XYZ file of C-alpha atoms in Angstrom:
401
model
C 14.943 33.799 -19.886
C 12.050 31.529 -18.904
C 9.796 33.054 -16.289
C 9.469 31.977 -12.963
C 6.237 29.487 -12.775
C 3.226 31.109 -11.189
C 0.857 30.116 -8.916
C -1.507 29.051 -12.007
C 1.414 27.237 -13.411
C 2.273 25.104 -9.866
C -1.343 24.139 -9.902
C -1.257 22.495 -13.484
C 1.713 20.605 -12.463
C 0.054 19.501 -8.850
C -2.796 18.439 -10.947
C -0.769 16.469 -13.402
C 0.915 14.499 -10.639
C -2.509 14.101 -8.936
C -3.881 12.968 -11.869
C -6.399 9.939 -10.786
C -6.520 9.193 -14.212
C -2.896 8.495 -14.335
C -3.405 5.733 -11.778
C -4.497 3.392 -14.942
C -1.088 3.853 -16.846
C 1.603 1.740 -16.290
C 4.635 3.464 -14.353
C 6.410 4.192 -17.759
C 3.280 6.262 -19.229
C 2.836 7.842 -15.769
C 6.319 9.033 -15.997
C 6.699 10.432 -18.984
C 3.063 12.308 -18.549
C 4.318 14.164 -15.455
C 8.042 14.511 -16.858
C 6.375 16.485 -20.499
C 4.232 18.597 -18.246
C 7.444 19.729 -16.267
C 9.094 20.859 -19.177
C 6.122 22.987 -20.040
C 6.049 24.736 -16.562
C 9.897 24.871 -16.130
C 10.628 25.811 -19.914
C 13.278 23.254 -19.770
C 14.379 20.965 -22.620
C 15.027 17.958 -21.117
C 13.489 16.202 -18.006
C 15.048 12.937 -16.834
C 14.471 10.216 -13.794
C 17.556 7.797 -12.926
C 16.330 5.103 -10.402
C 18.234 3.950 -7.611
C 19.974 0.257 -7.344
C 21.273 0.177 -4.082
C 22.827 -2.802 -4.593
C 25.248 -1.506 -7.236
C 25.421 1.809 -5.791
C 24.226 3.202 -9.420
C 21.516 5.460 -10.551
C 20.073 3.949 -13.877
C 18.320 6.361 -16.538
C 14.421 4.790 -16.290
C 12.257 7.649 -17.679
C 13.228 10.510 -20.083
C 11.557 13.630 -22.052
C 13.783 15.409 -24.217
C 16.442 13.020 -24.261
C 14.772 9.695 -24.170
C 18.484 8.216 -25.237
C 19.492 8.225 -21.750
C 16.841 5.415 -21.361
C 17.936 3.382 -24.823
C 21.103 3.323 -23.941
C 21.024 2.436 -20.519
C 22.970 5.487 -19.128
C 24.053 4.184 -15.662
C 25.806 6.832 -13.067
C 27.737 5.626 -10.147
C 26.395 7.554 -6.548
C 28.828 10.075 -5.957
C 30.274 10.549 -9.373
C 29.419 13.604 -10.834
C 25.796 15.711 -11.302
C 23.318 13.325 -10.639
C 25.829 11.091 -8.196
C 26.410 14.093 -6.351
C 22.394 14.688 -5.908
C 21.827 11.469 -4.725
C 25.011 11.166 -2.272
C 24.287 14.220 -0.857
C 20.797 13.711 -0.910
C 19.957 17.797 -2.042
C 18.910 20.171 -4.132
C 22.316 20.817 -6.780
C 22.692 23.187 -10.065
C 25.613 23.377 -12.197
C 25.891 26.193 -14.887
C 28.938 24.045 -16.724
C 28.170 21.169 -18.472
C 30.986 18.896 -19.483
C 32.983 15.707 -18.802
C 34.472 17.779 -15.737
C 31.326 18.276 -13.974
C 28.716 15.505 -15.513
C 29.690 11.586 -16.065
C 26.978 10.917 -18.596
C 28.075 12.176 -22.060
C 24.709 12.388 -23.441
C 24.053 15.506 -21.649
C 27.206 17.820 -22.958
C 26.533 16.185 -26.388
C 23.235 17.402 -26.295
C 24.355 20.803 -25.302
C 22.763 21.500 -22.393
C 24.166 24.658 -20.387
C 22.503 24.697 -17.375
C 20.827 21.794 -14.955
C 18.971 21.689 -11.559
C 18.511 17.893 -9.906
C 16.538 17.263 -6.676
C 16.669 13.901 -4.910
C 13.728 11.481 -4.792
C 13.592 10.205 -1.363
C 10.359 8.023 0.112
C 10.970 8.030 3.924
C 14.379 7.532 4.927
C 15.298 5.643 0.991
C 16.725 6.866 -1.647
C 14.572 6.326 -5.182
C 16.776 8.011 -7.548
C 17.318 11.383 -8.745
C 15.050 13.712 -11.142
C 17.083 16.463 -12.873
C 15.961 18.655 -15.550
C 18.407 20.690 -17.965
C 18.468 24.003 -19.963
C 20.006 24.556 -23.377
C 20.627 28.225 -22.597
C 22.336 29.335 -19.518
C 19.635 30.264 -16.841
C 19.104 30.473 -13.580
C 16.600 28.494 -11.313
C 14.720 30.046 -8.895
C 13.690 28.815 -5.443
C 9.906 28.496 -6.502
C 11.442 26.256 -9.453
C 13.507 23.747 -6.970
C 10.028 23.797 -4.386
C 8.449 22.514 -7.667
C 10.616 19.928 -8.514
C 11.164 18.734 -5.465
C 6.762 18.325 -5.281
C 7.427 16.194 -8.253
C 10.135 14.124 -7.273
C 8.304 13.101 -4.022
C 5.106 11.942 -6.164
C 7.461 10.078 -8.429
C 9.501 8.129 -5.737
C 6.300 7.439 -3.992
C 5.099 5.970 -7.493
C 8.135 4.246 -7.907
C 8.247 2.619 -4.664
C 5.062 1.163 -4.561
C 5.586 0.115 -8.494
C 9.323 -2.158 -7.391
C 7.311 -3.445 -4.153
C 4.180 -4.880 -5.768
C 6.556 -6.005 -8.899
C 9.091 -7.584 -6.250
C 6.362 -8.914 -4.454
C 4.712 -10.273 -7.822
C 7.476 -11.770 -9.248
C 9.165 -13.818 -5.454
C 5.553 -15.004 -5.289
C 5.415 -16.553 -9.291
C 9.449 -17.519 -8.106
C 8.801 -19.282 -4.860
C 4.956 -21.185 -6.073
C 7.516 -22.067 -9.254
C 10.434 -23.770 -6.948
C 7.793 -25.698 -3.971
C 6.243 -28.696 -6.135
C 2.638 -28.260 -6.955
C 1.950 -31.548 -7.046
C 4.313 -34.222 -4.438
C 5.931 -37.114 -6.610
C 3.908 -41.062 -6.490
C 7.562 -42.795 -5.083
C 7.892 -46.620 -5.005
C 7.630 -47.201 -1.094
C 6.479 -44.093 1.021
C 3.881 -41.713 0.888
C 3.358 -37.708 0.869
C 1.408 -34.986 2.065
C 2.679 -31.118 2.047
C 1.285 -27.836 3.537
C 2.750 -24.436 2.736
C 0.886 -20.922 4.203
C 2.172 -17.906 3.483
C 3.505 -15.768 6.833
C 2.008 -11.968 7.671
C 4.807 -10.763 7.537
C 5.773 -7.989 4.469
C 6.767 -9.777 1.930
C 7.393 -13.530 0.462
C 9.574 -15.331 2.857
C 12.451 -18.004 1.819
C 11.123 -21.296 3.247
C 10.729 -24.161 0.884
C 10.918 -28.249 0.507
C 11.831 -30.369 -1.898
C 11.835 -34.238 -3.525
C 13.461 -35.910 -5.917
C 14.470 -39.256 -7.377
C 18.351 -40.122 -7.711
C 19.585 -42.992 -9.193
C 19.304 -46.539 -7.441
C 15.929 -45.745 -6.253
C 16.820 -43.476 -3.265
C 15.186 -40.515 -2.718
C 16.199 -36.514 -1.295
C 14.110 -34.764 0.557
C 14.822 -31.097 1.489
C 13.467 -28.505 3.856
C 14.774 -24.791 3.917
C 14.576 -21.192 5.188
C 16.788 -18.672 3.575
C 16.913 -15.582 6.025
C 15.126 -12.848 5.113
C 11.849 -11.766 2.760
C 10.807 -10.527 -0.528
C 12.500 -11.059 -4.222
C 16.097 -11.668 -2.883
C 15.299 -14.517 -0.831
C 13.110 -16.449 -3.058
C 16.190 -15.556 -5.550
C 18.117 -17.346 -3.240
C 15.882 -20.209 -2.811
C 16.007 -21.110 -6.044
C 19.548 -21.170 -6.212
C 20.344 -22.916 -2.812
C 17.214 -25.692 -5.013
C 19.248 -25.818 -7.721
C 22.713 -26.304 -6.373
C 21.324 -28.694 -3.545
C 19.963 -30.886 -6.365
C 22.960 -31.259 -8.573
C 25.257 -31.804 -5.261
C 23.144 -34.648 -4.333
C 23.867 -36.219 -7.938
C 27.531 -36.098 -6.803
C 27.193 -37.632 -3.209
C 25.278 -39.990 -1.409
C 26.360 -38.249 2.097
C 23.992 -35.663 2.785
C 26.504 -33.968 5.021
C 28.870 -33.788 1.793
C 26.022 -32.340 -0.041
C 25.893 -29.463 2.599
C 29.162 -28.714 2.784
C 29.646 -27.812 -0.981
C 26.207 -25.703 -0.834
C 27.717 -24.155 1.844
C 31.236 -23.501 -0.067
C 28.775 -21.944 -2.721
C 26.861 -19.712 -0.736
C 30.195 -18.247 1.136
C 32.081 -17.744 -2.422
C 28.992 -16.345 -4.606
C 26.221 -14.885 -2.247
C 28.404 -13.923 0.734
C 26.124 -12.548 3.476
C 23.344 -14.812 2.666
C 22.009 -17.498 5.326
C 19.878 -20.386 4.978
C 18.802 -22.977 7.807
C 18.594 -26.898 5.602
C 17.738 -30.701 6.546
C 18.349 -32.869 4.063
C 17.808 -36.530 4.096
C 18.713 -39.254 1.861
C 15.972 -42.240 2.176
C 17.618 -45.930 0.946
C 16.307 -47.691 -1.667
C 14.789 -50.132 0.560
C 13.186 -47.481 2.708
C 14.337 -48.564 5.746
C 16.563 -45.958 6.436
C 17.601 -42.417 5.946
C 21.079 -40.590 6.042
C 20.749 -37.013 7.203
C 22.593 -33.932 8.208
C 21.469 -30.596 9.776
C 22.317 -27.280 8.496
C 21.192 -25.164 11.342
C 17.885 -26.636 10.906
C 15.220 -27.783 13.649
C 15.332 -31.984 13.428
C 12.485 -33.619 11.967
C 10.275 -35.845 14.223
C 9.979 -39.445 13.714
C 6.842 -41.228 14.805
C 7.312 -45.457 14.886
C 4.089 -47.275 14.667
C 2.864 -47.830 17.988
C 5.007 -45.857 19.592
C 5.520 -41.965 21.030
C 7.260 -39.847 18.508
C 10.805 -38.049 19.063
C 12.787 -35.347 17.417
C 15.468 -37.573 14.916
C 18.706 -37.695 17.156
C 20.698 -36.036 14.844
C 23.619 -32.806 15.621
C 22.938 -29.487 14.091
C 25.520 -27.711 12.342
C 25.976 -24.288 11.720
C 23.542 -22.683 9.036
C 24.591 -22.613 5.547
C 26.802 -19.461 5.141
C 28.411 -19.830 8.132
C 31.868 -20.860 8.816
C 32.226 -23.611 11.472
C 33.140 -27.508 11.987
C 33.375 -30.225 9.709
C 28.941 -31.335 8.875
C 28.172 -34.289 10.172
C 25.975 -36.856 8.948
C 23.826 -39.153 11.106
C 22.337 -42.614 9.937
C 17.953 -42.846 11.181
C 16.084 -46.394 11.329
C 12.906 -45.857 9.760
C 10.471 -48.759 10.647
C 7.934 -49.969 8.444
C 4.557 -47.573 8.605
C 7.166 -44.665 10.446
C 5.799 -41.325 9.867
C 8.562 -38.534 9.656
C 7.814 -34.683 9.746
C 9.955 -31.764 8.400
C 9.210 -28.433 9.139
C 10.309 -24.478 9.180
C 10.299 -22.584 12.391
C 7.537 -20.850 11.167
C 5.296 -23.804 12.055
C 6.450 -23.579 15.833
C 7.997 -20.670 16.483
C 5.379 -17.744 17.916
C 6.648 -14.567 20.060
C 4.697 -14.606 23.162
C 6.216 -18.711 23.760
C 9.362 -20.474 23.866
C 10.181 -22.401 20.889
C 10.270 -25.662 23.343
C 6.072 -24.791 23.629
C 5.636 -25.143 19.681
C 8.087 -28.482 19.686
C 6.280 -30.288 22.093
C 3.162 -29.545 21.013
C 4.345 -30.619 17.503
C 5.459 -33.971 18.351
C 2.644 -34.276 20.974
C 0.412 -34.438 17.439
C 2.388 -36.489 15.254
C 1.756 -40.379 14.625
C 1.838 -43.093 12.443
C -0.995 -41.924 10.447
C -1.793 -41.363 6.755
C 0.313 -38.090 5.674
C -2.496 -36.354 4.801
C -4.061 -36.909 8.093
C -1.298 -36.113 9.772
C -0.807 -32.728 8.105
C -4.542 -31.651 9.108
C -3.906 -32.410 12.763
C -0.707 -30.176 12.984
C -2.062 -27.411 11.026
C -5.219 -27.530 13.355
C -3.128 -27.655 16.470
C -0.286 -25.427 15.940
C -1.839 -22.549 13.763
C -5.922 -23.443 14.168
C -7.419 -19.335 13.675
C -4.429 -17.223 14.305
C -2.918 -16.355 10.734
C 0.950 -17.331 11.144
C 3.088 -14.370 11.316
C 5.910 -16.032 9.338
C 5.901 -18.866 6.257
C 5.044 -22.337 7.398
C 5.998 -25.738 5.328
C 5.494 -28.710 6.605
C 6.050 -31.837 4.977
C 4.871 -35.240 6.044
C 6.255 -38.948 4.990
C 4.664 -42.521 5.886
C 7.157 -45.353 4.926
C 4.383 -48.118 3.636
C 4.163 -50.769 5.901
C 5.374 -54.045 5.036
């Protein structure tokens, strides 16, 4: 029987999981360090971390010593359903002295043999990051000095893990949304461009983006949106809501059409999500745009020689939400008119009233060269103070006559 671990033996795994030196591994080599050196101490034969997907309610098999199968095949356990769905349900300490298909879903572990196995959960503030459980081929039994152990492991490994998903999620929505807001605005017959996009404080990469494109008989879409929410699964959505948007507006020439079917989409395949959208169709001729608002805040038209105004346009409900029939509302747009879309983020501030940030937007908006424009809205509506949330603004100047 495998002795209890003493003091000398806690301190080689604290070191091990302490390592500094570990800190230059990737997550997988970090892993299965710490996992082989709790083997050693535990006299265990296998050592194995499932990760938590909250969204599927499953616990996959990431990192493995002993049995590094559960990892090539993918073992996935559903929360609740036996051993290790039991640990993380129940968010405890749990050992079972049976090992079969009455008291373990993953077959790996009975095939292997194992008799007895001890599983703590790995928990980083109030979220669940999976479950580590180690297993015995002989029947023993583990001591309270062995659970305190592995429990000190399985918080430095959901710590680890945590920050590993965040800076990955937070990687990979950044790549997503730079890949879905055009780097470089499209030279269109007719009207000219100039964009701005800053980044908000806020945790994480927000949902906000615009969009342009060509359809056939020389019109022109252009799109501003702001899916709810940050980080990886609203930039996932973003690209969708892009995607969709675009190939709806090959189908229709009514903008408000166009909405209605993204909105169909979102309620049938991401159910839950929301997204504020403007889009607007600009003629051929430039002279005048069709438009429909999903939720969004209107864009602000500035005539030459004239004061500017918010487009006169009725908003509908957001996408993924159920209401009325969208409408769709027909704008003038005079030779040398300047129109400006925008995301809350541009106006909105929490010590004001939204009406402050409008007025102050259109207060700074003429019939000036995009870029131009741009410079004096960014100056007068953010000037020093880093925007708490994403800000796009996009800027259009029908060429006069």
């Amino acid at each position: 029987m495998p002795e209890t671990p003493t003091a000398a033996d806690r301190l080689q795994v604290l070191e091990a999981i302490t390592d500094t030196e570990l800190g230059h591994l990737g997550q997988d080599k970090v892993m299965a360090t710490i996992l082989a050196r709790v083997r050693e101490v535990l006299g265990v034969d296998t050592a194995t971390v499932l990760r938590h997907d909250p969204a599927a309610q499953q616990l996959l098999a990431i990192a493995a010593s002993g049995i590094e199968e559960e990892v090539y095949q993918d073992v996935r356990v559903p929360v609740g359903a036996g051993f290790a769905g039991k640990v993380a349900a129940q968010r405890r300490p749990v050992i079972i002295d049976h090992v079969d298909e009455t008291t373990v879903v993953n077959s790996l572990l009975w095939e292997r043999g194992l008799s007895t196995l001890l599983g703590v959960p790995m928990v980083a503030g109030d979220e669940l990051i999976g479950v580590l459980h180690v297993g015995s081929l002989t029947p023993r039994e583990f001591s309270a000095t062995d659970i305190e152990l592995l429990q000190l492991v399985a918080a430095r490994l959901a710590l680890a893990a945590q920050i590993e998903l965040s800076s990955t999620d937070r990687a990979a929505a950044a790549a997503l949304q730079r890949s879905l807001v055009p780097a470089r605005l499209p030279a269109v017959p007719g009207i000219q461009f100039s964009a701005r996009y800053v980044p908000g404080t806020e945790p994480g990469v927000g949902g906000d983006w615009y969009d342009l494109f060509a359809l056939p008989g020389g019109r022109l879409g252009i799109v501003m949106g702001d899916v709810a929410g940050h980080g990886l699964n609203a930039a996932v959505i973003m690209g969708r809501l892009r995607s969709a948007l675009r190939a709806y507006a090959l189908e229709s020439d009514d903008p408000a059409e166009v909405l209605s079917k993204l909105d169909r989409k979102v309620q049938h395949f991401e159910p839950g999500s929301l997204a504020t959208v403007v889009y607007g169709l600009v003629t051929a001729s430039r002279d005048s745009m069709a438009i429909s608002l999903a939720g969004h805040l209107p864009p602000v038209l500035a005539p030459p020689g004239g004061p500017s105004v918010f487009v006169d346009a009725p908003v509908d409900p957001p996408i993924g939400v159920t209401g009325p029939g969208r409408r769709r509302t027909v704008v003038e747009l005079p030779a040398g008119a300047v129109l400006a879309f925008y995301t809350d983020g541009l106006v909105e501030r929490r010590d004001q009233l939204i009406d402050v940030g409008l007025q102050r937007l259109a207060g700074v908006i003429s019939a000036d060269q995009p870029d131009v424009v741009c410079a004096r809205v960014m100056a007068a509506l953010v000037g020093n103070i880093p925007a708490q949330d994403d800000i796009a603004l996009l800027v259009a100047r029908c060429e006069p006559n």
